[in-house]
Amino acid sequence: MTSDRFLAGDVVWAPDPYRTGSNPRPWLVLSADAVPYRGEEYICAGLTLSDLPANVAVTESDWVAGYNPEKLSYCSPWVLATIKHDAVANPQGQLTDEFTRRIIARSSEYLSGDIEKQH
């Protein structure tokens, strides 16, 4: 775990709050500054290796740093969690601002119920 704060676009490994006892999984930080406990919590979207129909592929051009050419990742914009800074096991890298904003917009569509109208 690092003592440095993470920012929107960072990819970190942390426990999956929906699976007790599971190994850490990658998370895309969507919001780091607009939360009540800045530097202590992050709103994140789950990353996976599963190519599910509504997932968004994370391509090589979406990575600023931390790209693994052996594994194509996908972001699930409906799998949202608040991740505690102290729970982060390892930072992996960073995704582009454009990709991060696209996931934020897709997550907002799920939260508002507008996703069915758009997709």
XYZ file of C-alpha atoms in Angstrom:
119
model
C 0.000 0.000 0.000
C 1.217 3.454 -0.772
C 0.776 6.535 1.366
C 0.252 8.721 -1.722
C -3.314 9.726 -2.567
C -4.812 8.302 -5.711
C -6.516 10.377 -8.381
C -9.331 9.817 -10.851
C -7.986 7.572 -13.603
C -5.668 5.589 -11.353
C -5.998 1.799 -11.385
C -5.488 0.116 -8.023
C -5.789 -3.408 -6.678
C -8.035 -3.781 -3.630
C -10.350 -6.405 -2.118
C -13.696 -7.003 -3.771
C -16.306 -5.849 -1.218
C -18.859 -8.157 -2.852
C -16.819 -11.366 -2.410
C -15.700 -12.232 1.097
C -12.210 -13.673 1.251
C -11.478 -13.086 -2.422
C -8.178 -11.976 -3.880
C -7.788 -8.289 -4.672
C -9.126 -7.129 -8.019
C -8.354 -4.047 -10.100
C -10.456 -0.910 -9.657
C -10.581 2.293 -11.689
C -10.743 5.378 -9.468
C -13.628 7.528 -10.728
C -13.694 10.121 -7.971
C -11.035 11.020 -5.450
C -11.724 14.670 -4.674
C -15.527 14.892 -4.633
C -15.962 12.477 -1.730
C -16.399 13.505 1.911
C -13.157 11.814 3.029
C -10.582 12.967 0.462
C -7.507 10.778 0.456
C -9.229 8.156 2.602
C -11.879 6.827 0.178
C -12.394 6.581 -3.564
C -15.445 5.866 -5.696
C -14.337 3.154 -8.106
C -15.570 0.980 -10.966
C -14.533 -2.656 -11.191
C -12.164 -3.964 -13.828
C -12.294 -7.571 -15.013
C -10.927 -9.957 -17.620
C -14.493 -11.036 -18.490
C -15.832 -9.837 -21.838
C -19.445 -9.292 -20.778
C -21.848 -7.591 -23.229
C -22.077 -4.248 -21.397
C -18.425 -4.056 -20.338
C -16.137 -1.458 -21.890
C -12.851 -2.787 -23.294
C -9.715 -1.108 -21.964
C -7.427 -0.925 -24.986
C -3.714 -0.176 -25.096
C -4.443 3.420 -26.116
C -6.585 3.885 -22.977
C -3.568 3.305 -20.724
C -1.238 6.117 -19.699
C 0.832 3.693 -17.589
C 0.513 0.109 -16.357
C -0.709 -1.581 -19.558
C -0.305 -5.379 -19.591
C -0.250 -6.602 -23.226
C -0.908 -10.190 -22.106
C -4.311 -9.411 -20.575
C -7.163 -7.415 -22.103
C -9.149 -5.756 -19.337
C -12.738 -4.558 -19.328
C -14.457 -2.017 -17.106
C -17.889 -2.726 -15.640
C -19.448 0.728 -15.174
C -22.283 -0.687 -13.047
C -19.914 -2.404 -10.563
C -19.262 0.521 -8.251
C -17.735 0.551 -4.793
C -16.206 2.876 -2.259
C -12.658 1.658 -1.721
C -10.751 2.711 1.391
C -7.220 3.994 0.836
C -5.872 1.600 3.470
C -7.425 -1.358 1.602
C -5.415 -0.732 -1.576
C -2.948 -3.575 -1.984
C -1.080 -2.239 -4.992
C -1.348 0.522 -7.586
C -1.174 -0.718 -11.193
C -1.200 2.371 -13.370
C -3.376 5.044 -14.890
C -6.018 5.274 -17.605
C -6.605 8.320 -19.782
C -8.861 11.134 -18.676
C -11.046 10.481 -21.742
C -11.583 6.816 -20.806
C -12.226 7.682 -17.155
C -14.812 10.320 -18.100
C -16.521 7.842 -20.445
C -16.873 5.360 -17.572
C -18.144 8.104 -15.238
C -20.795 8.999 -17.841
C -21.801 5.340 -18.285
C -21.962 4.824 -14.507
C -24.169 7.913 -14.208
C -26.497 6.459 -16.849
C -26.872 3.298 -14.759
C -27.503 5.310 -11.590
C -30.081 7.576 -13.228
C -31.851 4.778 -15.089
C -31.004 6.316 -18.464
C -28.905 3.353 -19.615
C -31.836 1.577 -21.305
C -32.558 4.666 -23.384
C -28.954 4.939 -24.552
C -27.916 1.299 -25.137
